[in-house]
Short mmCIF file of C-alpha atoms and ligand atoms in Angstrom, two decimals:
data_model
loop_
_atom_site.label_atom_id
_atom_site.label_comp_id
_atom_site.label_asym_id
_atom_site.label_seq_id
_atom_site.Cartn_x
_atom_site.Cartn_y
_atom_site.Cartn_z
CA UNK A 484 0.00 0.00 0.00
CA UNK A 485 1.79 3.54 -1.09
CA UNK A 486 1.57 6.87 0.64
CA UNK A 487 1.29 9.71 -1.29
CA UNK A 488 1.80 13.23 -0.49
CA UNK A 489 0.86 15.53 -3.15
CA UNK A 490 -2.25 15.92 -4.77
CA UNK A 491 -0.83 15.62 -8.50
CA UNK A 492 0.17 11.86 -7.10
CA UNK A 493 -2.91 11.05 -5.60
CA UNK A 494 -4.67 11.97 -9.16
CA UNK A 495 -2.54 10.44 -10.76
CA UNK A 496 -2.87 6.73 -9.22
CA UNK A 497 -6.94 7.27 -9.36
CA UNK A 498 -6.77 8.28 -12.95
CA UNK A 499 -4.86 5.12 -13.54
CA UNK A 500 -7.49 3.15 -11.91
CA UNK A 501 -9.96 4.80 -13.55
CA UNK A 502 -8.89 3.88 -16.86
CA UNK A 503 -9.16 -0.14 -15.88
CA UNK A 504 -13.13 1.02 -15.13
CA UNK A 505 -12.55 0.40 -11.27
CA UNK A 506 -14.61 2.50 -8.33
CA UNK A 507 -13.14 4.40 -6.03
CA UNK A 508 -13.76 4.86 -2.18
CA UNK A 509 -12.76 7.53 0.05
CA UNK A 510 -12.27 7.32 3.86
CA UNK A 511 -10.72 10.71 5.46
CA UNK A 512 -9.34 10.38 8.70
CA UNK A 513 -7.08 12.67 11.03
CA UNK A 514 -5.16 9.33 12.10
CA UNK A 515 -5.50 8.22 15.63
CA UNK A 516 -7.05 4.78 14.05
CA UNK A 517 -9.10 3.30 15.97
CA UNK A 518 -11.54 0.13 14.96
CA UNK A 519 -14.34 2.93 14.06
CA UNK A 520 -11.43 3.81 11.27
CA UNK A 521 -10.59 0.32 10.11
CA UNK A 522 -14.44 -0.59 9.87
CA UNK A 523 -14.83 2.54 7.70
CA UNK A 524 -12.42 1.38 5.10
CA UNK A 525 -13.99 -2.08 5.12
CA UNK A 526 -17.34 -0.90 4.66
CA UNK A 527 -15.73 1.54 1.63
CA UNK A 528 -13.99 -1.78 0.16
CA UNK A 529 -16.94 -3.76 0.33
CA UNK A 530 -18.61 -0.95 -1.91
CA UNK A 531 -15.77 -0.02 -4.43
CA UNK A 532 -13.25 -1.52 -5.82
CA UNK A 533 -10.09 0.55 -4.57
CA UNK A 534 -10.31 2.52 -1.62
CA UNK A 535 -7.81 5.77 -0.31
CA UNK A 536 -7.78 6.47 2.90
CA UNK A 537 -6.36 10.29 3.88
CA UNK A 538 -4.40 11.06 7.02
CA UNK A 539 -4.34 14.69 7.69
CA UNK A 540 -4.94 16.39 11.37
CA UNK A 541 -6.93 19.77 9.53
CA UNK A 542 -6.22 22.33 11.47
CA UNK A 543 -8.67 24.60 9.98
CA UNK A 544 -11.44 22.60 12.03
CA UNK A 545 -9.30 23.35 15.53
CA UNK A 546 -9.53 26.52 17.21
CA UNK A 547 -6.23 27.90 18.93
CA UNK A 548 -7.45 26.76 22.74
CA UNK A 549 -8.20 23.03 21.20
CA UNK A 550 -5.81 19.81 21.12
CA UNK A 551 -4.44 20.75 17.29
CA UNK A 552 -0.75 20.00 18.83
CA UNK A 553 -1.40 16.71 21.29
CA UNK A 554 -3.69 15.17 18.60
CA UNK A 555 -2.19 11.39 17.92
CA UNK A 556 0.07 11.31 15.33
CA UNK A 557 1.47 8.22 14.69
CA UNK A 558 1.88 7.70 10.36
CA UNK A 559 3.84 4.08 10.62
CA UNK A 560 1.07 2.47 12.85
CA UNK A 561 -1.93 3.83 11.28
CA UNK A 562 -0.39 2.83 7.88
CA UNK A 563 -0.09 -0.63 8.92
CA UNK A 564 -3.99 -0.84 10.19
CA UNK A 565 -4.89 0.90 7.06
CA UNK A 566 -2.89 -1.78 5.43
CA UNK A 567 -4.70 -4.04 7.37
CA UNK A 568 -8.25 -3.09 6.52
CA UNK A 569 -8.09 -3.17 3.26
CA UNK A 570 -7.00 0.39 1.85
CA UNK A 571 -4.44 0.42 -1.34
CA UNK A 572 -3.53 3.80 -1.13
CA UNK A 573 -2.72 6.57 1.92
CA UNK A 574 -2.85 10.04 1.34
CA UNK A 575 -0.98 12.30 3.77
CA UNK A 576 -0.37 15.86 2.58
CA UNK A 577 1.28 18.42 4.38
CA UNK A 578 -0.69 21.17 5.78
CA UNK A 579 0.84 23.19 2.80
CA UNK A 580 -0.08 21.19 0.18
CA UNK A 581 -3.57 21.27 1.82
CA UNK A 582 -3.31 25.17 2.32
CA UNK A 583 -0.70 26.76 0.75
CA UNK A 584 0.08 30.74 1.68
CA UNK A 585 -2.97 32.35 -0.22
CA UNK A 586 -5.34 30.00 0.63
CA UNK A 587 -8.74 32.11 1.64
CA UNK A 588 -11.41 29.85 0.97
CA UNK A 589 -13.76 28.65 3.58
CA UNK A 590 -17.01 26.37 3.10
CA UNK A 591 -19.67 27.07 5.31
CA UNK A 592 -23.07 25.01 5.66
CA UNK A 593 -25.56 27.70 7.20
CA UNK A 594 -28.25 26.58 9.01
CA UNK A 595 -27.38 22.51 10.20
CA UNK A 596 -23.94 23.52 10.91
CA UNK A 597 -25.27 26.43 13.80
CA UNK A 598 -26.94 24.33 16.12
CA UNK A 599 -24.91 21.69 18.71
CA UNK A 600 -21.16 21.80 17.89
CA UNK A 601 -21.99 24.47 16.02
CA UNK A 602 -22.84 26.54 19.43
CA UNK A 603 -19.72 25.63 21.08
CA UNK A 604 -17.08 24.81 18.78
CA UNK A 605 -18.48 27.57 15.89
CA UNK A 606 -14.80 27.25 13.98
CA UNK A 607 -15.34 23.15 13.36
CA UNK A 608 -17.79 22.35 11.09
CA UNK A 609 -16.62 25.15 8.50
CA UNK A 610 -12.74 23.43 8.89
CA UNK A 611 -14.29 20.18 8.19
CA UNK A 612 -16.71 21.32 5.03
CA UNK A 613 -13.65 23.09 4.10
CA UNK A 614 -11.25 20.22 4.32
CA UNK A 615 -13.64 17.48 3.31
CA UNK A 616 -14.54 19.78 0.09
CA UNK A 617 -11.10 19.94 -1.00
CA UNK A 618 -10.40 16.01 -0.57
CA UNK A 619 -13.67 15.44 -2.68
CA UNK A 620 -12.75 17.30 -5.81
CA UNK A 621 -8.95 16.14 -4.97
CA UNK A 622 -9.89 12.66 -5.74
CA UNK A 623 -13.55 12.33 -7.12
CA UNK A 624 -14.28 9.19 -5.78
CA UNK A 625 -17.17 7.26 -6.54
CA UNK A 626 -18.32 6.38 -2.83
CA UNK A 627 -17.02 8.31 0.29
CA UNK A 628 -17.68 6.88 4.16
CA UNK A 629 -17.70 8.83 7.23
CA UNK A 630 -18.38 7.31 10.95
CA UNK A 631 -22.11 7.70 12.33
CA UNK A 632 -20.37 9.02 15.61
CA UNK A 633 -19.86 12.40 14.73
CA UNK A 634 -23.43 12.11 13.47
CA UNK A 635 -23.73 16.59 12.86
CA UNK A 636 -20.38 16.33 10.47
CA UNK A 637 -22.33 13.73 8.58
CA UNK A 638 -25.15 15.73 8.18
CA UNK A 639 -23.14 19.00 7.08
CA UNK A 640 -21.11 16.97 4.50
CA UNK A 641 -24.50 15.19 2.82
CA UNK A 642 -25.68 19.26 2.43
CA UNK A 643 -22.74 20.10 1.37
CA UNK A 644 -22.41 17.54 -1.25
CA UNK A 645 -26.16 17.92 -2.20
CA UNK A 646 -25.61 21.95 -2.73
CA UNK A 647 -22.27 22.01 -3.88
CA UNK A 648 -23.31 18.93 -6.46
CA UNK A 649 -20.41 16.90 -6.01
CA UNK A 650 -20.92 13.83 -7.73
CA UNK A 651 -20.40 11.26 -4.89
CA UNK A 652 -22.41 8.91 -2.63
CA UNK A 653 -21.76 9.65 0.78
CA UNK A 654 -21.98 6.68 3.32
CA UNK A 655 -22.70 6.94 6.79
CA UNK A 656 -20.90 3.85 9.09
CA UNK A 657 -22.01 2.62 12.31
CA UNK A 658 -20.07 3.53 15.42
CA UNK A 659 -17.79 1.02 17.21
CA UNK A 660 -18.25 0.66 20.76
CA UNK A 661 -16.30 -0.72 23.53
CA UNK A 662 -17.44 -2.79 26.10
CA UNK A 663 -19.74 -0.69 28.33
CA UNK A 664 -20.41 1.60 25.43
CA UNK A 665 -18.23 4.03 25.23
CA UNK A 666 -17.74 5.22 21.59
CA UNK A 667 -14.81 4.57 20.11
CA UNK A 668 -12.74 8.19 19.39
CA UNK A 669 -8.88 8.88 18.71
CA UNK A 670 -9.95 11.16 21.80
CA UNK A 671 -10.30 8.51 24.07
CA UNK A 672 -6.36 7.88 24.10
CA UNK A 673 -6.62 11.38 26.79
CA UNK A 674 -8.78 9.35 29.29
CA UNK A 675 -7.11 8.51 32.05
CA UNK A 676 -8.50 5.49 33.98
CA UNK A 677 -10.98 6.77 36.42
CA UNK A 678 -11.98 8.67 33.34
CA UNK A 679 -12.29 5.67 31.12
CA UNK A 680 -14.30 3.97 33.65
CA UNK A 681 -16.79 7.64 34.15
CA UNK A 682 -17.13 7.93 30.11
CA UNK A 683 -19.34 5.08 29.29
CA UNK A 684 -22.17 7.35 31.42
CA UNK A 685 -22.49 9.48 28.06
CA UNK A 686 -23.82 6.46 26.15
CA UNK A 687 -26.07 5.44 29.30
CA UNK A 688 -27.52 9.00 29.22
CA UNK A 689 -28.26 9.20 25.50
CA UNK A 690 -29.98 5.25 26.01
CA UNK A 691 -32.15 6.88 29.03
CA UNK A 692 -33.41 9.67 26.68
CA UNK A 693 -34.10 7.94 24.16
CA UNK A 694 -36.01 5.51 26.08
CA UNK A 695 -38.05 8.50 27.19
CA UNK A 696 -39.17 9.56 23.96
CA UNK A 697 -40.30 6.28 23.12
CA UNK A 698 -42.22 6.21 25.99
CA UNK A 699 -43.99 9.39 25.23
CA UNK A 700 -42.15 11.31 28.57
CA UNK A 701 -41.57 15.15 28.83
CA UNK A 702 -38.29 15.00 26.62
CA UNK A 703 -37.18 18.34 28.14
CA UNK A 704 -37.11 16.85 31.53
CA UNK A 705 -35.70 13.92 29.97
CA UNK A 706 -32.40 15.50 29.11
CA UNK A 707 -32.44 17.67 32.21
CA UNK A 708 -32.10 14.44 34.27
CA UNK A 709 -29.68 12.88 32.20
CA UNK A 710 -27.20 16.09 32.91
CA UNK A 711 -27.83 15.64 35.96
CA UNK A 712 -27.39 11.94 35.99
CA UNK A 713 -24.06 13.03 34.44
CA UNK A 714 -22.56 15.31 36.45
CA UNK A 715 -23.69 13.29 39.54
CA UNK A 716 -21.68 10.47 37.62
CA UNK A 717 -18.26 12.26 37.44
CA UNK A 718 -18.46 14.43 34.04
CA UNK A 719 -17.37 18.12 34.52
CA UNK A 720 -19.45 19.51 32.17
CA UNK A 721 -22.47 18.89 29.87
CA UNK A 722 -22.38 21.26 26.61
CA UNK A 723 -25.69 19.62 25.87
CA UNK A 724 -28.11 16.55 25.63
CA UNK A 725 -30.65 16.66 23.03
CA UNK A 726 -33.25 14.75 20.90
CA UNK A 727 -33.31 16.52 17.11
CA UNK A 728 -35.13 15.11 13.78
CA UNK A 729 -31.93 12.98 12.45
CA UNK A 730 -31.88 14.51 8.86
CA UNK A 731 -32.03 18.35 9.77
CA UNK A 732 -31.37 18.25 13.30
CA UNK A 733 -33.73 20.45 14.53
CA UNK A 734 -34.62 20.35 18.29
CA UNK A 735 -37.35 18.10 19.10
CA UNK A 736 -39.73 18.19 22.41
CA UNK A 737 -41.63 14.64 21.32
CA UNK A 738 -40.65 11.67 19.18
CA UNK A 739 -42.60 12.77 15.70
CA UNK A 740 -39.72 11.38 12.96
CA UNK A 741 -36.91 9.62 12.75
CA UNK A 742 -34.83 11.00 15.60
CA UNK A 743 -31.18 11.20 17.19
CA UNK A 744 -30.17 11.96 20.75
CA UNK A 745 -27.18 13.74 20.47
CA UNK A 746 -24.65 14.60 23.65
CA UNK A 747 -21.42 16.27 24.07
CA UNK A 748 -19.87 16.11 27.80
CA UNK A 749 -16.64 17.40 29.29
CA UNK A 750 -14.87 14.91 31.56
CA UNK A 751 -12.04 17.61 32.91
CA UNK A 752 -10.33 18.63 29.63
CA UNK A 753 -11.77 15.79 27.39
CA UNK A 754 -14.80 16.45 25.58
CA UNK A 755 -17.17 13.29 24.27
CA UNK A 756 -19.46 13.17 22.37
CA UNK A 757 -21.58 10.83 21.49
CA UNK A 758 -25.38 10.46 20.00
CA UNK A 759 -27.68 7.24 18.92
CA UNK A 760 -30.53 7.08 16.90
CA UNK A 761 -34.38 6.75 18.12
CA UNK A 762 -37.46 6.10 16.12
CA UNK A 763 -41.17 6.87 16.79
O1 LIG B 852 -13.91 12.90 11.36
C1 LIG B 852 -12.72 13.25 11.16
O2 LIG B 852 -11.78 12.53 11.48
C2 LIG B 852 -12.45 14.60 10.51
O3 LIG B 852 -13.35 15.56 10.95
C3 LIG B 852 -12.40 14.54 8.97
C4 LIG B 852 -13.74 14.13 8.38
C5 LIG B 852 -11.34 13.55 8.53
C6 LIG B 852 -12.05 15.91 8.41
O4 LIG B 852 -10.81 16.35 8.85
#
């Protein structure tokens, strides 16, 4: 499996497949692989016929108070599970073949991208339409996946793809849990172990909601608890709990559509999220 570093080399190896007729999947990453990763490129490969994975920690989607430096970084093991999974070709550019001096574009997704991470992390989901924009038209693949766990990035890229009409399917793939539930995130490497054994009380929390709203309970009161629950639990902080109609994420107070609970939770200087889906 190759690493490339450039985009001319990265076009040039898909154009070459392109001319034997073969599809193309795309799985971007920041590295940090986890098995949430490695089941992303499998469910790419079992859908195309090559798939690239990218490594690249964007730091357009970090703002200057946020773990841009500590991020895991490790190209030599995440090669090898890319390897692994089933990828045939790594791209890991430089942050100035990504953004070289003069770069002043930005993509921004009004509207889906203001609400939940958008209300505390405001810089994120513009570095990540930005960044995921770019690796689109880099490579044009056929099918791209992204992860299910950071559900509102999914959301913003399917928008972004529909209004932007780039001409690729994008997949969502299921989250990968560890035991207890705890979603798997390149983040969780920062827990330490009383941590580790606090952070599976996200997932709990989002299960008790949801449970709720099935029921037909006062949803508001619902996620009031569950902070509560939380904090009484050992997380620091709760930046929110909330049910919102999975395709446009508005806020929901009843279960009327296809739903998500979505959470984000500060356990000291570690922030989880986390969110699962519900349905009427
Ligand atoms: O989900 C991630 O790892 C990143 O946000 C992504 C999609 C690779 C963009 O940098």
């Amino acid at each position: 499996m190759a690493i490339v570093r450039t985009i001319a080399d990265l076009r040039q190896r898909i154009a070459a497949w392109r001319t034997q007729g073969l599809r193309v999947g795309l799985v971007p990453t920041m590295g940090g692989l986890h098995e949430g990763h490695l089941s992303l490129v499998r469910l790419a490969s079992s859908k195309t016929d090559r798939v690239v994975a990218t490594l690249f920690v964007n730091p357009t989607q970090f703002a200057p108070n946020e773990d841009f430096e500590q991020y895991p970084r490790d190209e030599e093991a995440d090669g090898k599970l890319f390897a692994g999974a089933g990828a045939h070709l790594v791209f890991a550019p430089s942050i100035e073949e990504m953004y070289p001096e003069g770069h002043v574009t930005r993509v921004v997704v009004n509207g889906i991208s203001d609400v939940l991470e958008g209300e505390f992390r405001p810089h994120f989901l513009a570095g990540v339409a930005t960044v995921v924009s770019k690796l689109l038209i880099q490579s044009l693949p056929d099918v791209a996946v992204f992860g299910k766990k950071d559900y509102q990035q999914l959301c913003v890229i399917r928008a972004m793809v529909r209004d932007l009409d780039i001409p690729v399917e994008i997949v969502g793939g299921e989250t990968v849990r560890e035991d207890g539930g705890l979603a798997m995130s390149s983040r969780n490497l920062y827990l330490d172990e009383n941590q580790r054994a606090v952070a599976p009380a996200l997932n709990s929390a989002l299960n008790r909601i949801a449970e709720a709203a099935r029921a037909g309970a006062d949803v508001t009161a619902a996620c009031r608890e569950a902070t509560d629950g939380l904090i009484a639990a050992g997380f620091t902080k709760v930046d929110y709990l909330e049910l919102c109609n999975s395709e446009t994420l508005e806020r929901l107070e009843k279960l009327d559509c296809p739903a998500r609970v979505l959470g984000a939770a500060w356990l000291g200087k570690i922030r989880l999220i986390d969110n699962i889906g519900v349905f009427p």
